[in-house]
PDB file of C-alpha atoms in Angstrom:
ATOM      1  CA  UNK X   1       0.025   0.040   0.009  1.00  0.00           C
ATOM      2  CA  UNK X   2       1.224   3.480  -0.664  1.00  0.00           C
ATOM      3  CA  UNK X   3       1.876   5.984   1.998  1.00  0.00           C
ATOM      4  CA  UNK X   4      -1.164   7.932   0.916  1.00  0.00           C
ATOM      5  CA  UNK X   5      -3.447   4.989   1.834  1.00  0.00           C
ATOM      6  CA  UNK X   6      -1.708   3.735   5.025  1.00  0.00           C
ATOM      7  CA  UNK X   7      -3.640   4.082   8.296  1.00  0.00           C
ATOM      8  CA  UNK X   8      -1.980   4.188  11.671  1.00  0.00           C
ATOM      9  CA  UNK X   9      -3.342   3.667  15.176  1.00  0.00           C
ATOM     10  CA  UNK X  10      -1.783   5.743  17.908  1.00  0.00           C
ATOM     11  CA  UNK X  11      -2.153   5.959  21.715  1.00  0.00           C
ATOM     12  CA  UNK X  12      -1.089   9.151  23.412  1.00  0.00           C
ATOM     13  CA  UNK X  13      -1.069  10.412  26.994  1.00  0.00           C
ATOM     14  CA  UNK X  14      -2.630  13.908  27.021  1.00  0.00           C
ATOM     15  CA  UNK X  15      -3.032  16.788  29.490  1.00  0.00           C
ATOM     16  CA  UNK X  16      -5.846  19.356  29.617  1.00  0.00           C
ATOM     17  CA  UNK X  17      -5.677  22.808  31.077  1.00  0.00           C
ATOM     18  CA  UNK X  18      -9.039  22.288  32.783  1.00  0.00           C
ATOM     19  CA  UNK X  19     -10.850  19.280  34.310  1.00  0.00           C
ATOM     20  CA  UNK X  20     -12.238  17.003  31.706  1.00  0.00           C
ATOM     21  CA  UNK X  21     -15.534  15.204  32.180  1.00  0.00           C
ATOM     22  CA  UNK X  22     -17.213  12.056  30.739  1.00  0.00           C
ATOM     23  CA  UNK X  23     -19.185  14.492  28.627  1.00  0.00           C
ATOM     24  CA  UNK X  24     -15.809  15.736  27.122  1.00  0.00           C
ATOM     25  CA  UNK X  25     -14.884  12.169  26.452  1.00  0.00           C
ATOM     26  CA  UNK X  26     -18.233  11.678  24.629  1.00  0.00           C
ATOM     27  CA  UNK X  27     -17.707  14.792  22.527  1.00  0.00           C
ATOM     28  CA  UNK X  28     -14.167  13.616  21.461  1.00  0.00           C
ATOM     29  CA  UNK X  29     -15.479  10.061  20.647  1.00  0.00           C
ATOM     30  CA  UNK X  30     -18.324  11.478  18.570  1.00  0.00           C
ATOM     31  CA  UNK X  31     -16.028  13.872  16.646  1.00  0.00           C
ATOM     32  CA  UNK X  32     -14.655  11.220  14.175  1.00  0.00           C
ATOM     33  CA  UNK X  33     -14.690  10.651  11.317  1.00  0.00           C
ATOM     34  CA  UNK X  34     -13.528  14.118  10.415  1.00  0.00           C
ATOM     35  CA  UNK X  35     -11.146  15.969   8.162  1.00  0.00           C
ATOM     36  CA  UNK X  36      -8.317  17.892  10.044  1.00  0.00           C
ATOM     37  CA  UNK X  37      -6.578  20.748   8.110  1.00  0.00           C
ATOM     38  CA  UNK X  38      -2.875  21.072   9.029  1.00  0.00           C
ATOM     39  CA  UNK X  39      -0.445  23.742   7.973  1.00  0.00           C
ATOM     40  CA  UNK X  40       3.200  22.822   8.164  1.00  0.00           C
ATOM     41  CA  UNK X  41       3.964  22.547  11.902  1.00  0.00           C
ATOM     42  CA  UNK X  42       6.154  25.295  13.474  1.00  0.00           C
ATOM     43  CA  UNK X  43       8.595  22.533  14.723  1.00  0.00           C
ATOM     44  CA  UNK X  44       9.364  21.321  11.174  1.00  0.00           C
ATOM     45  CA  UNK X  45       9.057  24.589   9.140  1.00  0.00           C
ATOM     46  CA  UNK X  46      12.826  24.759   8.793  1.00  0.00           C
ATOM     47  CA  UNK X  47      13.071  21.538   6.939  1.00  0.00           C
ATOM     48  CA  UNK X  48       9.637  21.120   5.173  1.00  0.00           C
ATOM     49  CA  UNK X  49       7.888  23.230   2.503  1.00  0.00           C
ATOM     50  CA  UNK X  50       4.984  25.345   3.520  1.00  0.00           C
ATOM     51  CA  UNK X  51       1.850  23.495   2.787  1.00  0.00           C
ATOM     52  CA  UNK X  52      -1.767  22.860   3.976  1.00  0.00           C
ATOM     53  CA  UNK X  53      -2.536  19.147   4.221  1.00  0.00           C
ATOM     54  CA  UNK X  54      -5.986  17.541   4.856  1.00  0.00           C
ATOM     55  CA  UNK X  55      -5.821  14.403   6.754  1.00  0.00           C
ATOM     56  CA  UNK X  56      -8.669  12.018   7.753  1.00  0.00           C
ATOM     57  CA  UNK X  57      -9.253  11.008  11.464  1.00  0.00           C
ATOM     58  CA  UNK X  58     -11.259   7.708  11.273  1.00  0.00           C
ATOM     59  CA  UNK X  59     -11.615   7.142  15.027  1.00  0.00           C
ATOM     60  CA  UNK X  60     -11.026   9.018  18.307  1.00  0.00           C
ATOM     61  CA  UNK X  61     -11.502   7.849  21.941  1.00  0.00           C
ATOM     62  CA  UNK X  62     -10.514   9.587  25.028  1.00  0.00           C
ATOM     63  CA  UNK X  63     -10.136   7.499  28.158  1.00  0.00           C
ATOM     64  CA  UNK X  64      -9.914   9.653  31.214  1.00  0.00           C
ATOM     65  CA  UNK X  65      -7.183   8.781  33.677  1.00  0.00           C
ATOM     66  CA  UNK X  66      -8.073  11.651  36.048  1.00  0.00           C
ATOM     67  CA  UNK X  67      -9.530  15.137  35.752  1.00  0.00           C
ATOM     68  CA  UNK X  68      -6.611  16.544  33.702  1.00  0.00           C
ATOM     69  CA  UNK X  69      -5.084  13.459  32.108  1.00  0.00           C
ATOM     70  CA  UNK X  70      -6.228  10.912  29.664  1.00  0.00           C
ATOM     71  CA  UNK X  71      -5.335   8.398  26.888  1.00  0.00           C
ATOM     72  CA  UNK X  72      -6.347   9.627  23.440  1.00  0.00           C
ATOM     73  CA  UNK X  73      -6.599   6.689  20.930  1.00  0.00           C
ATOM     74  CA  UNK X  74      -6.634   7.911  17.357  1.00  0.00           C
ATOM     75  CA  UNK X  75      -6.870   6.076  14.068  1.00  0.00           C
ATOM     76  CA  UNK X  76      -5.703   8.367  11.182  1.00  0.00           C
ATOM     77  CA  UNK X  77      -4.349   8.504   7.691  1.00  0.00           C
ATOM     78  CA  UNK X  78      -0.625   8.237   7.622  1.00  0.00           C
ATOM     79  CA  UNK X  79       1.270  11.574   7.549  1.00  0.00           C
ATOM     80  CA  UNK X  80      -0.902  13.378  10.141  1.00  0.00           C
ATOM     81  CA  UNK X  81       1.086  15.351  12.639  1.00  0.00           C
ATOM     82  CA  UNK X  82      -0.329  13.873  15.907  1.00  0.00           C
ATOM     83  CA  UNK X  83       1.338  16.216  18.418  1.00  0.00           C
ATOM     84  CA  UNK X  84      -0.093  19.139  16.562  1.00  0.00           C
ATOM     85  CA  UNK X  85      -3.556  17.567  16.560  1.00  0.00           C
ATOM     86  CA  UNK X  86      -3.455  17.409  20.288  1.00  0.00           C
ATOM     87  CA  UNK X  87      -2.193  20.991  21.026  1.00  0.00           C
ATOM     88  CA  UNK X  88      -3.284  22.807  17.852  1.00  0.00           C
ATOM     89  CA  UNK X  89       0.030  24.200  16.894  1.00  0.00           C
ATOM     90  CA  UNK X  90      -0.903  27.859  17.428  1.00  0.00           C
ATOM     91  CA  UNK X  91      -4.128  27.426  15.373  1.00  0.00           C
ATOM     92  CA  UNK X  92      -2.228  25.795  12.512  1.00  0.00           C
ATOM     93  CA  UNK X  93      -4.107  22.489  12.988  1.00  0.00           C
ATOM     94  CA  UNK X  94      -7.891  22.646  13.032  1.00  0.00           C
ATOM     95  CA  UNK X  95      -9.863  21.048  14.456  1.00  0.00           C
ATOM     96  CA  UNK X  96      -7.539  19.910  17.275  1.00  0.00           C
ATOM     97  CA  UNK X  97      -8.049  18.131  20.663  1.00  0.00           C
ATOM     98  CA  UNK X  98      -7.613  21.607  22.192  1.00  0.00           C
ATOM     99  CA  UNK X  99     -10.292  23.254  20.053  1.00  0.00           C
ATOM    100  CA  UNK X 100     -12.660  20.406  20.609  1.00  0.00           C
ATOM    101  CA  UNK X 101     -12.259  20.688  24.371  1.00  0.00           C
ATOM    102  CA  UNK X 102     -12.026  24.437  24.374  1.00  0.00           C
ATOM    103  CA  UNK X 103      -9.074  24.395  26.510  1.00  0.00           C
ATOM    104  CA  UNK X 104      -5.217  24.159  26.375  1.00  0.00           C
ATOM    105  CA  UNK X 105      -4.095  20.536  25.724  1.00  0.00           C
ATOM    106  CA  UNK X 106      -0.674  18.990  25.314  1.00  0.00           C
ATOM    107  CA  UNK X 107       0.841  15.625  24.535  1.00  0.00           C
ATOM    108  CA  UNK X 108       3.060  13.757  27.035  1.00  0.00           C
ATOM    109  CA  UNK X 109       3.708  10.464  25.379  1.00  0.00           C
ATOM    110  CA  UNK X 110       2.939   9.036  21.776  1.00  0.00           C
ATOM    111  CA  UNK X 111       3.072   5.525  20.711  1.00  0.00           C
ATOM    112  CA  UNK X 112       2.192   3.993  17.361  1.00  0.00           C
ATOM    113  CA  UNK X 113       0.064   0.836  18.152  1.00  0.00           C
ATOM    114  CA  UNK X 114      -0.639  -0.370  14.664  1.00  0.00           C
ATOM    115  CA  UNK X 115       0.027   0.318  10.943  1.00  0.00           C
ATOM    116  CA  UNK X 116      -2.720  -0.831   8.572  1.00  0.00           C
ATOM    117  CA  UNK X 117      -1.932  -1.466   4.865  1.00  0.00           C
ATOM    118  CA  UNK X 118      -4.766   0.638   3.573  1.00  0.00           C
ATOM    119  CA  UNK X 119      -7.952   2.479   4.251  1.00  0.00           C
ATOM    120  CA  UNK X 120      -9.915  -0.650   3.571  1.00  0.00           C
ATOM    121  CA  UNK X 121      -8.340  -3.068   6.024  1.00  0.00           C
TER     122      UNK X 121
END
């Protein structure tokens, strides 16, 4: 499968600037599938051309670990910038976990859990 059709599953530990509730987890879980618009992230601007990329989020799930921490499970098209999806990259990624929660959010750990051959598998 080409890079354009690969799908990856990630798990990340996230922090929120306000207390999260089970209602927040339900909003996040219900947000996908969705298209995320990402401009070239600030952290890679020195080595990548400026571009706007649209990436598909196929599935989202937020498991609360406490009021301010959770595990975000995300299934997405390969090539999406996951860290920027969490914190929003100064508004360069929209929507983001931060914009969906209406609060500051950050990523503490990121793991690739699975790589699928293509969108259909």
